[in-house]
Tab-separated table of C-alpha atoms in Angstrom:
chain	number	residue	atom	x	y	z
A	275	MET	CA	0.000	0.000	0.000
A	276	SER	CA	1.288	3.488	-0.807
A	277	ASP	CA	2.187	6.071	1.802
A	278	PRO	CA	0.356	9.287	0.820
A	279	ASP	CA	1.868	11.234	3.707
A	280	HIS	CA	5.448	10.813	2.510
A	281	THR	CA	7.045	13.934	1.067
A	282	SER	CA	10.585	14.436	-0.140
A	283	THR	CA	12.450	16.659	2.288
A	284	ARG	CA	15.714	17.039	0.379
A	285	PRO	CA	15.527	17.468	-3.374
A	286	PRO	CA	18.662	16.025	-4.984
A	287	GLU	CA	21.223	17.780	-7.151
A	288	GLU	CA	21.681	16.540	-10.719
A	289	ILE	CA	25.357	15.775	-11.344
A	290	ARG	CA	27.512	14.278	-14.104
A	291	VAL	CA	30.551	12.054	-13.654
A	292	PRO	CA	33.072	11.462	-16.478
A	293	VAL	CA	33.176	7.801	-17.544
A	294	ASP	CA	34.295	5.899	-20.617
A	295	GLY	CA	32.347	7.278	-23.585
A	296	GLY	CA	30.838	10.337	-21.917
A	297	GLU	CA	29.223	11.283	-18.627
A	298	LEU	CA	27.221	9.233	-16.150
A	299	ALA	CA	24.165	11.070	-14.806
A	300	ALA	CA	23.433	10.803	-11.082
A	301	LEU	CA	21.378	12.306	-8.278
A	302	HIS	CA	23.231	13.586	-5.227
A	303	TRP	CA	21.776	14.128	-1.762
A	304	ALA	CA	24.581	15.912	0.089
A	305	ALA	CA	25.595	15.232	3.679
A	306	ASP	CA	25.407	17.958	6.303
A	307	ALA	CA	29.016	17.460	7.408
A	308	PRO	CA	32.312	16.552	5.722
A	309	ALA	CA	33.716	13.011	5.903
A	310	ALA	CA	30.241	11.493	6.235
A	311	PRO	CA	29.685	7.947	4.962
A	312	LEU	CA	29.333	7.743	1.180
A	313	VAL	CA	26.331	5.659	0.083
A	314	VAL	CA	25.978	4.697	-3.584
A	315	LEU	CA	22.577	3.350	-4.628
A	316	LEU	CA	22.359	1.181	-7.775
A	317	HIS	CA	18.979	0.554	-9.436
A	318	GLY	CA	17.565	-2.423	-11.319
A	319	ILE	CA	17.647	-3.460	-14.962
A	320	THR	CA	15.045	-1.009	-16.344
A	321	GLY	CA	15.063	1.468	-13.457
A	322	ASN	CA	16.697	4.810	-12.798
A	323	ALA	CA	18.177	6.816	-9.950
A	324	MET	CA	14.874	8.266	-8.728
A	325	VAL	CA	13.629	4.827	-7.662
A	326	TRP	CA	15.756	5.385	-4.549
A	327	ALA	CA	14.192	8.703	-3.482
A	328	ARG	CA	12.562	7.366	-0.319
A	329	VAL	CA	15.689	5.564	0.849
A	330	ALA	CA	17.794	8.629	0.033
A	331	ASP	CA	15.441	10.807	2.082
A	332	ALA	CA	15.933	8.476	5.045
A	333	LEU	CA	19.741	8.743	4.806
A	334	ALA	CA	20.258	12.262	3.484
A	335	GLY	CA	22.039	14.661	5.788
A	336	GLU	CA	23.827	11.983	7.807
A	337	CYS	CA	25.306	10.383	4.638
A	338	ASP	CA	26.525	11.580	1.266
A	339	VAL	CA	24.045	9.747	-0.983
A	340	VAL	CA	24.571	9.256	-4.722
A	341	ALA	CA	22.299	7.328	-7.100
A	342	PRO	CA	23.406	7.018	-10.739
A	343	ASP	CA	21.309	6.377	-13.804
A	344	LEU	CA	23.190	3.301	-14.972
A	345	ARG	CA	24.552	3.217	-18.529
A	346	GLY	CA	21.699	2.808	-21.034
A	347	ARG	CA	18.987	4.194	-18.731
A	348	ALA	CA	17.287	7.573	-18.135
A	349	GLN	CA	19.754	10.446	-18.418
A	350	SER	CA	22.642	8.022	-18.976
A	351	ALA	CA	20.837	6.443	-21.941
A	352	GLY	CA	23.146	8.238	-24.361
A	353	LEU	CA	26.260	6.526	-23.049
A	354	PRO	CA	27.466	4.045	-25.673
A	355	GLY	CA	28.075	0.333	-25.370
A	356	PRO	CA	29.541	-2.055	-24.841
A	357	TYR	CA	27.058	-2.703	-22.075
A	358	GLY	CA	27.306	-5.419	-19.459
A	359	PHE	CA	28.220	-5.591	-15.810
A	360	SER	CA	31.932	-4.965	-16.323
A	361	ALA	CA	31.039	-1.590	-17.859
A	362	HIS	CA	28.698	-0.814	-14.962
A	363	ALA	CA	31.375	-1.782	-12.426
A	364	ALA	CA	33.851	0.554	-14.144
A	365	ASP	CA	31.275	3.366	-14.104
A	366	VAL	CA	30.600	2.795	-10.392
A	367	THR	CA	34.344	2.879	-9.700
A	368	ALA	CA	34.628	6.223	-11.515
A	369	LEU	CA	31.776	7.555	-9.389
A	370	LEU	CA	33.407	6.336	-6.170
A	371	GLU	CA	36.688	7.992	-7.138
A	372	ARG	CA	34.848	11.213	-8.026
A	373	PHE	CA	33.533	11.344	-4.455
A	374	GLY	CA	36.908	10.623	-2.896
A	375	ALA	CA	36.275	7.079	-1.766
A	376	ASP	CA	39.987	6.376	-2.263
A	377	ALA	CA	41.227	9.620	-0.761
A	378	GLN	CA	42.317	10.067	2.836
A	379	ALA	CA	40.218	13.219	3.063
A	380	GLY	CA	37.157	11.554	1.531
A	381	ALA	CA	34.323	9.566	3.026
A	382	ASP	CA	35.006	7.808	6.332
A	383	SER	CA	33.310	4.697	4.907
A	384	THR	CA	31.686	3.762	1.622
A	385	VAL	CA	28.626	1.531	1.278
A	386	LEU	CA	27.387	0.115	-2.022
A	387	VAL	CA	23.659	-0.654	-2.130
A	388	GLY	CA	22.113	-2.501	-5.064
A	389	HIS	CA	18.522	-3.401	-5.889
A	390	SER	CA	17.815	-6.350	-8.205
A	391	MET	CA	20.368	-6.067	-11.066
A	392	GLY	CA	22.083	-3.318	-9.105
A	393	GLY	CA	22.884	-5.886	-6.433
A	394	PHE	CA	24.866	-7.935	-8.949
A	395	VAL	CA	26.684	-4.811	-10.171
A	396	ALA	CA	27.522	-3.975	-6.551
A	397	THR	CA	28.972	-7.416	-5.801
A	398	LEU	CA	30.991	-7.471	-9.030
A	399	ALA	CA	32.408	-4.002	-8.369
A	400	ALA	CA	33.148	-4.762	-4.705
A	401	SER	CA	34.893	-8.046	-5.491
A	402	GLY	CA	36.825	-6.586	-8.444
A	403	VAL	CA	37.719	-3.128	-9.743
A	404	ALA	CA	36.381	-1.229	-6.704
A	405	ARG	CA	37.649	-3.731	-4.131
A	406	ASP	CA	39.757	-1.209	-2.209
A	407	LEU	CA	37.038	1.471	-2.269
A	408	VAL	CA	34.119	-0.365	-0.644
A	409	HIS	CA	33.632	-0.821	3.110
A	410	GLY	CA	30.059	-2.112	3.193
A	411	LEU	CA	27.572	-3.886	0.938
A	412	VAL	CA	23.764	-4.043	1.098
A	413	LEU	CA	21.880	-6.160	-1.453
A	414	VAL	CA	18.151	-5.525	-1.900
A	415	ASP	CA	16.284	-8.436	-3.502
A	416	GLY	CA	19.209	-9.093	-5.823
A	417	GLY	CA	22.909	-9.870	-5.977
A	418	LEU	CA	22.619	-13.619	-5.349
A	419	PRO	CA	21.833	-16.031	-8.214
A	420	PHE	CA	18.188	-16.444	-9.159
A	421	ALA	CA	16.694	-19.865	-9.888
A	422	VAL	CA	17.360	-20.398	-13.615
A	423	PRO	CA	16.249	-23.590	-15.412
A	424	VAL	CA	19.093	-25.342	-17.210
A	425	GLY	CA	18.997	-24.658	-20.955
A	426	ALA	CA	16.313	-21.981	-20.739
A	427	ASP	CA	16.441	-19.158	-23.305
A	428	THR	CA	17.798	-15.906	-21.856
A	429	ASP	CA	15.284	-13.657	-23.641
A	430	ALA	CA	12.403	-15.866	-22.494
A	431	LEU	CA	13.687	-15.795	-18.922
A	432	LEU	CA	13.917	-11.993	-18.982
A	433	ALA	CA	10.391	-11.738	-20.375
A	434	ALA	CA	9.088	-14.018	-17.620
A	435	LEU	CA	11.014	-12.149	-14.934
A	436	LEU	CA	10.155	-8.604	-16.015
A	437	GLY	CA	6.758	-8.946	-17.696
A	438	ALA	CA	5.163	-5.579	-18.540
A	439	THR	CA	8.244	-3.767	-17.255
A	440	LEU	CA	10.060	-5.093	-20.305
A	441	ASP	CA	7.078	-4.785	-22.672
A	442	ARG	CA	6.964	-1.010	-22.255
A	443	LEU	CA	10.300	-0.631	-24.037
A	444	ASP	CA	8.534	-1.282	-27.356
A	445	ARG	CA	5.579	1.029	-26.718
A	446	ALA	CA	4.801	4.661	-27.428
A	447	PHE	CA	2.424	6.471	-25.073
A	448	PRO	CA	0.223	9.351	-26.247
A	449	ASP	CA	0.415	11.287	-22.977
A	450	LEU	CA	1.309	11.089	-19.291
A	451	THR	CA	-2.156	9.804	-18.411
A	452	ALA	CA	-1.552	6.759	-20.593
A	453	VAL	CA	1.798	6.195	-18.885
A	454	ARG	CA	0.137	6.429	-15.497
A	455	ASP	CA	-2.623	4.010	-16.542
A	456	PHE	CA	-0.045	1.503	-17.823
A	457	TRP	CA	1.772	1.444	-14.500
A	458	ALA	CA	-1.468	1.458	-12.479
A	459	ALA	CA	-2.181	-2.006	-13.904
A	460	HIS	CA	1.226	-3.343	-12.855
A	461	PRO	CA	0.956	-5.750	-9.879
A	462	THR	CA	3.805	-4.233	-7.853
A	463	VAL	CA	4.031	-0.635	-9.107
A	464	GLY	CA	0.280	-0.043	-9.368
A	465	PRO	CA	-0.409	0.479	-5.647
A	466	TRP	CA	2.290	3.184	-5.604
A	467	VAL	CA	1.737	4.912	-8.934
A	468	ASP	CA	0.340	8.136	-7.450
A	469	GLU	CA	2.935	8.477	-4.696
A	470	PRO	CA	5.005	11.578	-5.654
A	471	THR	CA	8.503	10.070	-5.494
A	472	VAL	CA	7.388	6.961	-7.392
A	473	ALA	CA	5.661	9.124	-10.004
A	474	ALA	CA	8.912	11.083	-10.348
A	475	HIS	CA	10.789	7.819	-10.881
A	476	LEU	CA	8.366	6.797	-13.649
A	477	ALA	CA	8.593	10.247	-15.281
A	478	ARG	CA	12.413	10.146	-15.270
A	479	ASP	CA	12.217	7.075	-17.486
A	480	LEU	CA	10.484	8.960	-20.321
A	481	VAL	CA	11.902	10.585	-23.435
A	482	GLY	CA	10.198	12.300	-26.366
A	483	ALA	CA	6.977	14.266	-26.328
A	484	ALA	CA	3.282	13.493	-26.654
A	485	PRO	CA	2.001	11.610	-28.578
A	486	GLU	CA	5.324	9.711	-28.767
A	487	LEU	CA	6.441	9.265	-25.158
A	488	ARG	CA	8.780	6.305	-24.800
A	489	SER	CA	11.017	4.665	-22.239
A	490	SER	CA	14.594	5.917	-22.313
A	491	VAL	CA	15.921	2.425	-21.587
A	492	VAL	CA	18.130	1.025	-24.363
A	493	ARG	CA	16.848	-2.444	-25.190
A	494	GLU	CA	20.317	-3.694	-26.153
A	495	ALA	CA	21.563	-2.675	-22.708
A	496	VAL	CA	18.813	-4.766	-21.127
A	497	ARG	CA	19.598	-7.726	-23.375
A	498	VAL	CA	23.344	-7.681	-22.627
A	499	ASP	CA	22.883	-6.951	-18.926
A	500	GLY	CA	20.214	-9.641	-18.689
A	501	ALA	CA	22.583	-12.240	-20.106
A	502	ASP	CA	25.180	-11.249	-17.488
A	503	LEU	CA	22.554	-11.356	-14.762
A	504	LEU	CA	21.435	-14.874	-15.628
A	505	ARG	CA	24.490	-16.528	-17.174
A	506	ASN	CA	27.797	-14.796	-16.411
A	507	GLU	CA	29.703	-17.008	-13.979
A	508	ALA	CA	31.990	-14.163	-12.850
A	509	VAL	CA	28.911	-12.154	-11.871
A	510	LEU	CA	27.079	-15.049	-10.248
A	511	GLU	CA	30.124	-16.081	-8.207
A	512	ALA	CA	31.135	-12.574	-7.108
A	513	THR	CA	29.682	-13.097	-3.627
A	514	THR	CA	32.220	-15.868	-2.979
A	515	ASP	CA	35.060	-13.319	-2.903
A	516	LEU	CA	33.671	-10.221	-1.218
A	517	PRO	CA	36.121	-7.989	0.676
A	518	VAL	CA	33.481	-7.041	3.281
A	519	PRO	CA	30.436	-8.681	4.889
A	520	ALA	CA	27.168	-8.169	3.027
A	521	THR	CA	23.508	-7.976	4.009
A	522	LEU	CA	20.783	-9.328	1.730
A	523	LEU	CA	17.307	-7.910	2.310
A	524	TRP	CA	14.771	-10.004	0.438
A	525	ALA	CA	11.137	-9.361	-0.371
A	526	THR	CA	8.382	-11.806	0.492
A	527	ARG	CA	6.859	-11.526	-2.989
A	528	GLY	CA	8.403	-11.336	-6.446
A	529	THR	CA	8.395	-9.125	-9.537
A	530	GLN	CA	4.742	-9.925	-10.251
A	531	ALA	CA	3.754	-9.969	-6.551
A	532	GLN	CA	3.901	-13.784	-6.634
A	533	LEU	CA	4.809	-16.217	-3.885
A	534	PRO	CA	7.517	-17.225	-3.439
A	535	GLY	CA	9.569	-14.232	-4.478
A	536	LEU	CA	13.013	-14.222	-6.063
A	537	TYR	CA	14.394	-15.646	-2.817
A	538	ASP	CA	12.933	-17.695	-0.005
A	539	GLU	CA	14.235	-19.354	3.136
A	540	VAL	CA	14.653	-22.778	1.524
A	541	ARG	CA	16.724	-21.515	-1.425
A	542	LEU	CA	18.826	-19.225	0.743
A	543	ALA	CA	19.553	-22.040	3.204
A	544	GLY	CA	21.294	-23.958	0.428
A	545	MET	CA	23.506	-21.109	-0.767
A	546	GLY	CA	26.253	-21.285	1.871
A	547	LEU	CA	25.756	-17.661	2.841
A	548	ALA	CA	27.559	-17.978	6.161
A	549	ASP	CA	30.772	-18.987	4.396
A	550	ALA	CA	30.385	-15.983	2.068
A	551	HIS	CA	29.763	-13.654	5.058
A	552	VAL	CA	26.320	-12.735	3.759
A	553	THR	CA	23.482	-12.229	6.231
A	554	ALA	CA	19.972	-12.625	4.752
A	555	ARG	CA	16.868	-11.006	6.217
A	556	GLU	CA	13.298	-11.034	4.943
A	557	VAL	CA	11.451	-7.715	4.767
A	558	PRO	CA	7.874	-8.867	5.455
A	559	ASP	CA	4.896	-7.763	3.381
A	560	THR	CA	6.982	-6.363	0.529
A	561	ASP	CA	7.433	-7.287	-3.107
A	562	HIS	CA	10.322	-6.745	-5.503
A	563	ASP	CA	9.431	-3.063	-6.023
A	564	SER	CA	7.739	-1.996	-2.811
A	565	ILE	CA	10.758	-3.068	-0.760
A	566	LEU	CA	12.226	0.308	-1.874
A	567	TRP	CA	9.102	2.314	-1.047
A	568	ALA	CA	7.172	0.734	1.825
A	569	PRO	CA	8.019	2.140	5.275
A	570	GLN	CA	9.301	-1.239	6.491
A	571	GLY	CA	11.506	-1.564	3.399
A	572	VAL	CA	12.960	1.927	3.721
A	573	ALA	CA	13.576	1.330	7.433
A	574	ALA	CA	15.301	-2.017	6.802
A	575	ILE	CA	17.521	-0.646	4.038
A	576	SER	CA	18.534	2.504	5.899
A	577	ALA	CA	19.279	0.493	9.063
A	578	ALA	CA	21.440	-1.960	7.092
A	579	VAL	CA	23.310	0.940	5.466
A	580	ARG	CA	23.972	2.611	8.813
A	581	ALA	CA	25.239	-0.680	10.282
A	582	ALA	CA	27.506	-1.281	7.286
A	583	ALA	CA	28.872	2.257	7.454
A	584	GLU	CA	29.613	1.878	11.142
A	585	ARG	CA	31.445	-1.416	10.574
A	586	GLY	CA	33.519	0.222	7.855
A	587	ARG	CA	34.847	3.018	10.031
């Protein structure tokens, strides 16, 4: 259920960070004091930075919060390929360096937070190119391998996983009302479609003008990133070599509000998480999207970030 009383208290600053091929767009919620923890929030496969607005509000002021539009999405849609998680990890590393994560005078600790695909990007970056820059890791309904049938077609798996979220990439909408109506019918976004920060997230996705409003998401980016998400062994095994402990917060319900969700207690019990120093916690009464927006989801994520930042000091 949406939270009509929530209002954004700290509007973010739009920033650009030089990366290979151009500039990565990001939203920045500045800390109130220097040397505050740096928190980098990474969105899912067809999302954008504004999906994190509620979490950023909860952390802003006490942390330096940055949420990029990943390559091929929203205001970073113009960045060229090649796509894939290695490119995202390099972009995240450039962002961390821009904010002084490797400098003695920079953040006192740095926490990477990833939702869905962003969780896999976070683990790959933390275990690889950004290894010396990351002090904490929070994974939100992502970052650990999903259940994938052997031999299944990647495009079919993505279609099953994403449903209408993927279908919209091929559609043109005549006006904002049509966009709103499309999302209102979505099983996980629909209950939140009129909440201001969620509406802002949906609007950030759009390019063009009526009657040709379209998603900014580059389909080839989704295809390449989806293959990495489902098939790339280096990505799927990144959690076996993390430099810091990680917390996985998982939603009760999945991308279509189904039970079980992407994770459940039985699957997680067989993953050897203790050996990988990953602690898993369910966030009750949430689905794959509302875990970022519901009060209990925002509270769980912000608490995990604060704990990770404290451990990293």
